[in-house]
Short mmCIF file of C-alpha atoms and ligand atoms in Angstrom, two decimals:
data_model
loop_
_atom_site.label_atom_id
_atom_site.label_comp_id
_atom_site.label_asym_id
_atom_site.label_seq_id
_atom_site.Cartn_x
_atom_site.Cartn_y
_atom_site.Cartn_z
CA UNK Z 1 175.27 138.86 -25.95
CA UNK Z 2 178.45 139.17 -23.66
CA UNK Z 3 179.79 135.88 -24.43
CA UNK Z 4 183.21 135.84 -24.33
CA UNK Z 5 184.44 136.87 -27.88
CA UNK Z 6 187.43 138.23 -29.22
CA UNK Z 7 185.68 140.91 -30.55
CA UNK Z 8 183.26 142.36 -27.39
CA UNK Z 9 185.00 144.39 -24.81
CA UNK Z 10 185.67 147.90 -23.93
CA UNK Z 11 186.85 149.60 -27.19
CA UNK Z 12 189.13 151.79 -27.60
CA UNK Z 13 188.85 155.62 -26.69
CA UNK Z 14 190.02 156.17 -30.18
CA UNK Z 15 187.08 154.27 -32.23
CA UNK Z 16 185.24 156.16 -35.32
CA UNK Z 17 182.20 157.46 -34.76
CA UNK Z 18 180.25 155.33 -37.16
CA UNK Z 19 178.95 157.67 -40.03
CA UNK Z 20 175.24 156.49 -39.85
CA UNK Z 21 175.32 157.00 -35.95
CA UNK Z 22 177.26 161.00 -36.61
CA UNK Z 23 174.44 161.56 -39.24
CA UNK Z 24 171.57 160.08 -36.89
CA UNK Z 25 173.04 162.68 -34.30
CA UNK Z 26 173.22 165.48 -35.99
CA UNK Z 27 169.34 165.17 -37.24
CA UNK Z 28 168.46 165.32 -33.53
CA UNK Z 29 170.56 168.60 -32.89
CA UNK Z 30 173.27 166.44 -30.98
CA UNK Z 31 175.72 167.02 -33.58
CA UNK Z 32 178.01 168.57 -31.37
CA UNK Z 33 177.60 165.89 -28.00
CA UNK Z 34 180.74 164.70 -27.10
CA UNK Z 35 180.91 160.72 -27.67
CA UNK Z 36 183.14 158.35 -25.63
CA UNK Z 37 182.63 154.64 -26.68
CA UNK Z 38 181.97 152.50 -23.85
CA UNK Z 39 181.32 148.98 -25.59
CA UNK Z 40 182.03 146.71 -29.00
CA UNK Z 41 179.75 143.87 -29.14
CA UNK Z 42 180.50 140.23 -30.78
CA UNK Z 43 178.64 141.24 -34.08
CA UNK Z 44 180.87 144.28 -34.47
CA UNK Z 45 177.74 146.88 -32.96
CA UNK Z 46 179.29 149.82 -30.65
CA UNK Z 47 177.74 151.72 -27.94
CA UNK Z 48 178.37 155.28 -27.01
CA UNK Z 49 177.74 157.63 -23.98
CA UNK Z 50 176.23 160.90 -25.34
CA UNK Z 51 177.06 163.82 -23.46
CA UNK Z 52 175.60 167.68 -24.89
CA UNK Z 53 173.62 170.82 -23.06
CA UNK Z 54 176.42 171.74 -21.28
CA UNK Z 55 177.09 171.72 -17.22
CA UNK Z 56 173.41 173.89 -16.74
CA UNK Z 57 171.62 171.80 -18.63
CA UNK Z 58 173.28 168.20 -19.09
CA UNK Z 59 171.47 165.87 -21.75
CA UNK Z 60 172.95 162.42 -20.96
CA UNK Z 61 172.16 158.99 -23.02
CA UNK Z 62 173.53 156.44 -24.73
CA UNK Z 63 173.49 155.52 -28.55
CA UNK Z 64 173.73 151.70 -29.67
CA UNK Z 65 174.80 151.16 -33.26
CA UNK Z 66 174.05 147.87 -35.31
CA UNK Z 67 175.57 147.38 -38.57
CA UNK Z 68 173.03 144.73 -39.62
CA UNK Z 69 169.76 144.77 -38.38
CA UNK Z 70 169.41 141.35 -40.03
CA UNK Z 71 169.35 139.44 -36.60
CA UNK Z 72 168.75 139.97 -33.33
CA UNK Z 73 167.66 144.12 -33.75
CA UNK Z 74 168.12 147.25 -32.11
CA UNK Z 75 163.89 147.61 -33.00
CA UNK Z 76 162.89 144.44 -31.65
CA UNK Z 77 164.76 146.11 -28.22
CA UNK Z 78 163.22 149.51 -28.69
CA UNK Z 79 159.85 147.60 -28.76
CA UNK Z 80 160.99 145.74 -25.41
CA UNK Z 81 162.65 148.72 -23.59
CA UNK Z 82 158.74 150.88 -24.24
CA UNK Z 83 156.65 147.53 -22.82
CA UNK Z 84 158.85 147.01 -19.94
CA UNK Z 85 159.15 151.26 -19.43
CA UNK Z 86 156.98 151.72 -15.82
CA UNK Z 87 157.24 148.38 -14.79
CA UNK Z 88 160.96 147.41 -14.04
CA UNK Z 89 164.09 149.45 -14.44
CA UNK Z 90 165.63 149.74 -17.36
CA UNK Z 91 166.27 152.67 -20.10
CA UNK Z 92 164.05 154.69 -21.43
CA UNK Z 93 163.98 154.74 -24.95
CA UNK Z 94 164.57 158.42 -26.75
CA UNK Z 95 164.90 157.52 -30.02
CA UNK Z 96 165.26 154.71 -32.81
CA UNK Z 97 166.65 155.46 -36.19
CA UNK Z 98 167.02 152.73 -39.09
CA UNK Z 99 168.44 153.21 -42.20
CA UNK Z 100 168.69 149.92 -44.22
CA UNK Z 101 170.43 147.42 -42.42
CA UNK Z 102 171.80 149.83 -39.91
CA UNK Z 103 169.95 151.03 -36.52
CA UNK Z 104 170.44 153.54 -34.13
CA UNK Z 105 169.39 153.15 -30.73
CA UNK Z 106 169.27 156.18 -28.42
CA UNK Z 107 168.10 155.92 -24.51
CA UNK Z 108 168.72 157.93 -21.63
CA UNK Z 109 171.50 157.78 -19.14
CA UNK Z 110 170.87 155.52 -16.38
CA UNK Z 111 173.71 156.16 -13.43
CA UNK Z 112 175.29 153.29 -12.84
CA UNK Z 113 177.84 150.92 -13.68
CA UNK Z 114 177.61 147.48 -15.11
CA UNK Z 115 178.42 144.77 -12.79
CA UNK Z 116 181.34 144.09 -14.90
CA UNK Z 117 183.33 147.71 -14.36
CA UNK Z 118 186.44 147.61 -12.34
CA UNK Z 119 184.67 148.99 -9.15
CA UNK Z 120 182.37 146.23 -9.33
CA UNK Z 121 184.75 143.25 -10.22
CA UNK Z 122 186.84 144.54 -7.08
CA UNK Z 123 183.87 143.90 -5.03
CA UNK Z 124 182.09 140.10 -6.11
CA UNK Z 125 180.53 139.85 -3.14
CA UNK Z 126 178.70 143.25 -3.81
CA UNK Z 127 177.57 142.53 -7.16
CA UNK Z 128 176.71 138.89 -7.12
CA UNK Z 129 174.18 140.19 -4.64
CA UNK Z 130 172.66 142.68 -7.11
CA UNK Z 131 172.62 140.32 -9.69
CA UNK Z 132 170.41 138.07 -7.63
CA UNK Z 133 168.58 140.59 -6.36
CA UNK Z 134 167.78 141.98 -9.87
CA UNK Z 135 166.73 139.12 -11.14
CA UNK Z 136 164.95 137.87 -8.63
CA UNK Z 137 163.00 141.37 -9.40
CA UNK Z 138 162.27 140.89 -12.64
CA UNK Z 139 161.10 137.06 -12.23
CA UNK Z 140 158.77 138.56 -9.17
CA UNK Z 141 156.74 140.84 -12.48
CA UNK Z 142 153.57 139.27 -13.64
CA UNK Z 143 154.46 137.95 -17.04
CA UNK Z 144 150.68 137.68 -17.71
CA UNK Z 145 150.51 140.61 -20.03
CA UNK Z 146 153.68 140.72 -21.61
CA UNK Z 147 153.54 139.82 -25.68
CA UNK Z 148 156.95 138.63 -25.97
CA UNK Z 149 158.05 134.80 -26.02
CA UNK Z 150 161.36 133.40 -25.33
CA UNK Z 151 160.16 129.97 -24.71
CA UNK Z 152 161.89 126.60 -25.43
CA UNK Z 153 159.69 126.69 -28.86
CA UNK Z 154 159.84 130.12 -30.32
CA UNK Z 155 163.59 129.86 -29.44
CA UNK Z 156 164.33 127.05 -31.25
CA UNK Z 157 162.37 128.25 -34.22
CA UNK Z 158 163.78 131.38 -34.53
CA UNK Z 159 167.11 129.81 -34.55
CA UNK Z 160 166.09 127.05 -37.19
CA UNK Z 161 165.47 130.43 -39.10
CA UNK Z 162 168.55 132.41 -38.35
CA UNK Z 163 171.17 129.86 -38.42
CA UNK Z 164 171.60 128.14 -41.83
CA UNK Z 165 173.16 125.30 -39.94
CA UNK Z 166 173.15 122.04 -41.22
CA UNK Z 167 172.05 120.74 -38.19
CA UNK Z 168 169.12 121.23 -36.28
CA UNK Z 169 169.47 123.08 -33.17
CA UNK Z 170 167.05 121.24 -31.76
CA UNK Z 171 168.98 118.02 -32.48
CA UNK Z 172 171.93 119.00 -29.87
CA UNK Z 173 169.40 119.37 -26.98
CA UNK Z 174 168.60 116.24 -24.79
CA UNK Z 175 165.05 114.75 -26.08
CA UNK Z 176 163.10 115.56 -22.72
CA UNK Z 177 163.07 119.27 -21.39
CA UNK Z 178 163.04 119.67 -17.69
CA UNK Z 179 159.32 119.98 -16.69
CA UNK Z 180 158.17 123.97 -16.21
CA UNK Z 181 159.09 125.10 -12.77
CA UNK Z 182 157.82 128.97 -13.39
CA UNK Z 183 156.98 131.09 -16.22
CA UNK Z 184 157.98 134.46 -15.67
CA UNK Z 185 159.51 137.72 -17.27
CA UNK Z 186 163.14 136.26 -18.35
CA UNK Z 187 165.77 139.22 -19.39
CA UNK Z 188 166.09 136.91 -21.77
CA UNK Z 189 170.34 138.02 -22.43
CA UNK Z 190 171.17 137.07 -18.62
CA UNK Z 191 174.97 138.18 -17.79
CA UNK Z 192 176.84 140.61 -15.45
CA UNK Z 193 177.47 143.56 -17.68
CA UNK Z 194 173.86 143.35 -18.95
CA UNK Z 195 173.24 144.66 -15.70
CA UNK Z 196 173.71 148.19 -13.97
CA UNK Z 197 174.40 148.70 -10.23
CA UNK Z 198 173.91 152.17 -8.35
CA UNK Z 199 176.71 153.83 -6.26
CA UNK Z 200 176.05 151.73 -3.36
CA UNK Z 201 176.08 148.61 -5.26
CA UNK Z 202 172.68 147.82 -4.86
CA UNK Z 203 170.57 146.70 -8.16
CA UNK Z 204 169.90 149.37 -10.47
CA UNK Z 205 168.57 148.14 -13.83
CA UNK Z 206 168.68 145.95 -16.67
CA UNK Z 207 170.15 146.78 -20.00
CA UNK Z 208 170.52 144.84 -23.01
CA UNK Z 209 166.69 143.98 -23.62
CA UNK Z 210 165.76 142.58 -27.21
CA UNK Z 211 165.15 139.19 -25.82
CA UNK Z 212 163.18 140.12 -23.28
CA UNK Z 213 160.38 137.84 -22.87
CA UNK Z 214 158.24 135.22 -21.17
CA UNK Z 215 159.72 131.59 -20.29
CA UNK Z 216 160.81 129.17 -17.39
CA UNK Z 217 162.86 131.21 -15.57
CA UNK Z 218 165.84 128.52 -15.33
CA UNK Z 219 166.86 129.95 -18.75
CA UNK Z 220 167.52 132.94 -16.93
CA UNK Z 221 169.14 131.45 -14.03
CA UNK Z 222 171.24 128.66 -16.14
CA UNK Z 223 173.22 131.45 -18.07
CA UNK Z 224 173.22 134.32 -15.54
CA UNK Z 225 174.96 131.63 -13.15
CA UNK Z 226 177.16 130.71 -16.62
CA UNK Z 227 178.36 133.85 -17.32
CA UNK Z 228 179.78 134.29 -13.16
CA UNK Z 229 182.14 132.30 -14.05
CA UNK Z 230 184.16 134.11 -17.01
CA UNK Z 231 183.12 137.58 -15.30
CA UNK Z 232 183.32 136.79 -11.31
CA UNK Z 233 186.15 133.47 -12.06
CA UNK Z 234 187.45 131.60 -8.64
CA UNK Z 235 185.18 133.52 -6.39
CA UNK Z 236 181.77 131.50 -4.92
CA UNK Z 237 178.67 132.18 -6.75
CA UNK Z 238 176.09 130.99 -3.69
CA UNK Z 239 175.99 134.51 -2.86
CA UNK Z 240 174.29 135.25 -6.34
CA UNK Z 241 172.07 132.18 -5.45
CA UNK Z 242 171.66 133.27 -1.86
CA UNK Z 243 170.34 136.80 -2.99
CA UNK Z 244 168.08 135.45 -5.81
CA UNK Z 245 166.81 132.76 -3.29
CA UNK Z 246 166.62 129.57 -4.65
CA UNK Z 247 169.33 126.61 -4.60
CA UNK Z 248 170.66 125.62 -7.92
CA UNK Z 249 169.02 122.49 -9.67
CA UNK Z 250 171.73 120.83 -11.95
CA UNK Z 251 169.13 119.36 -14.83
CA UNK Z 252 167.50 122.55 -15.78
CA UNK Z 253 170.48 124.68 -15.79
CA UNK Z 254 172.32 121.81 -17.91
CA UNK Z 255 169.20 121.72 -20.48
CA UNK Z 256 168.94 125.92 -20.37
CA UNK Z 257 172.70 126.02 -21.03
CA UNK Z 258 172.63 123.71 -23.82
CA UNK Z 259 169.79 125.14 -25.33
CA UNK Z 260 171.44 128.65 -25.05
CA UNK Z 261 174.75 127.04 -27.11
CA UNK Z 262 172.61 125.41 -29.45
CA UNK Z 263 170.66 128.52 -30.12
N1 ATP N 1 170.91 153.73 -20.90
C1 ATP N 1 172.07 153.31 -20.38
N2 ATP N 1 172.51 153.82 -19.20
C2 ATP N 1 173.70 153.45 -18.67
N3 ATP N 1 174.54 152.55 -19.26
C3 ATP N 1 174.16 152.01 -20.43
C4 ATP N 1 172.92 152.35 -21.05
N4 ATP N 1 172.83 151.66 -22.22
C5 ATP N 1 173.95 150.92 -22.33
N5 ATP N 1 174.77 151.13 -21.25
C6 ATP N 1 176.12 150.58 -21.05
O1 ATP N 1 176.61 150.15 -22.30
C7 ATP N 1 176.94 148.75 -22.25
C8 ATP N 1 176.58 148.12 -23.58
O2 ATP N 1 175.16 148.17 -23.75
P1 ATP N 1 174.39 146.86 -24.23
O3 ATP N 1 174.65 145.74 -23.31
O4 ATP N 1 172.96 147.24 -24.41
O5 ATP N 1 175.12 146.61 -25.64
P2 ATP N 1 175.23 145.29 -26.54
O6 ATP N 1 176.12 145.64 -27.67
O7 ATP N 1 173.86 144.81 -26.88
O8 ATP N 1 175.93 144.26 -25.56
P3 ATP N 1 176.25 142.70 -25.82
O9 ATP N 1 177.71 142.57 -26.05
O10 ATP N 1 175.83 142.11 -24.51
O11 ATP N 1 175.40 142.28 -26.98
C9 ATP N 1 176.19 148.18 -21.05
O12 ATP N 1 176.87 147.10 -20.46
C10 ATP N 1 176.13 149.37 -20.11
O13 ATP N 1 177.31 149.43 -19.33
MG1 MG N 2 175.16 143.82 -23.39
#
């Protein structure tokens, strides 16, 4: 996730192609696409804007690459991205390529900017609106159908799993958990650049979907709100709460941001 790490950031237009991702490529006949890397994640994974076909016939995506597959995967977010594909925006998935621990994610281009580019960050007032607004459109889905869980629970569990810690995760969470307010389709990695804006700054999509699933959606709200403040810092987030419409309730974002520290 885009938690502030001295790793994640914009990386340099310099960075190797990774040789899994060139070989990946090339097996798809994009061996010759120009690649300009747009992103380094905290875990060391890189993403890439894919451009080949020329100026008649442009083919324009993006390829994720994740050294270890171990965790949190590039296939558990293919398997998101095709469940959520016709109901809310987000990219469609072209192809997904894994190779012992490594995966290749491939989707195409969506055009717009995260809310964290320079155009955006100029303009706070613009994109705390989307984000609000795009949230706000994903919480509005019908989570009825959806197979995925991101629940107090399954979170916790899959963190007792993952972590090794010597401590429970659970253990650092206060012993009551706000009641449920609503259950609804959580983007379940909640922060600006996880989120793309059109040219008129309006909502455009959301990116960044291997948590995707089904829980109260103050653990959306609790981090989203969070992660204003490292991306959006000194300027007044009631416009994101404005545009979402809701007013912020202090005990369930305190619980969802523990929980997301402690998980
Ligand atoms: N299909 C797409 N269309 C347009 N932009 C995209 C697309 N996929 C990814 N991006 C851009 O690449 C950036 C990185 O993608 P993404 O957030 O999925 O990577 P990540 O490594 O999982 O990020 P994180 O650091 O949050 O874990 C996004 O913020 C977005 O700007
Ligand atoms: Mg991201």
């Amino acid at each position: 996730m885009s938690l502030p790490s001295a790793l994640a950031g914009t990386p340099s237009a310099e960075t190797p192609v990774p040789a899994f991702l060139q070989r990946s490529l090339q097996a798809l006949g994009l061996g010759a696409a120009q690649l300009r890397p747009v992103w380094r994640n905290g875990a060391g994974g890189l993403t890439f804007s894919v451009a080949s076909g020329g100026a008649a016939a442009p083919i324009e995506l993006y390829a994720k690459w994740n050294p270890d597959g171990a965790g949190e995967s590039l296939t558990q977010e293919a398997e998101r991205l095709r469940w959520i594909h016709g109901r809310h925006p987000a990219p469609a998935v072209v192809d997904l390529i894994v190779e012992g621990p490594e995966e290749v994610l491939l989707t195409r281009a969506l055009p717009g900017e995260s809310a964290v580019s320079p155009r955006w960050k100029a303009d706070p007032d613009l994109a705390l609106r989307a984000l609000g607004n795009g949230l706000r459109r994903l919480h509005d889905l019908e989570p009825q159908d959806c197979p995925f869980d991101w629940g107090v629970e399954h979170r916790l569990r899959a963190a007792e799993r993952t972590s090794g810690r010597t401590s429970s995760p659970a253990a650092q969470l206060p012993e009551d958990a706000p009641s449920l307010d609503r259950l609804v389709l959580c983007q379940g990695d909640p922060c600006a650049p996880n989120t793309l804006l059109a040219a008129d700054g309006s909502f455009l999509a959301h990116v960044d979907l291997a948590r995707l699933g089904v829980a109260d959606r103050w653990a959306d709200l609790a981090v989203m709100s969070m992660s204003l403040a490292w991306n959006f810092s000194g300027y007044d987030e009631a416009v994101f709460w404005d545009a979402y419409g809701i007013e912020p309730e202090a005990h369930r974002i305190d619980y969802y941001r523990r929980l997301w520290d402690a998980t």
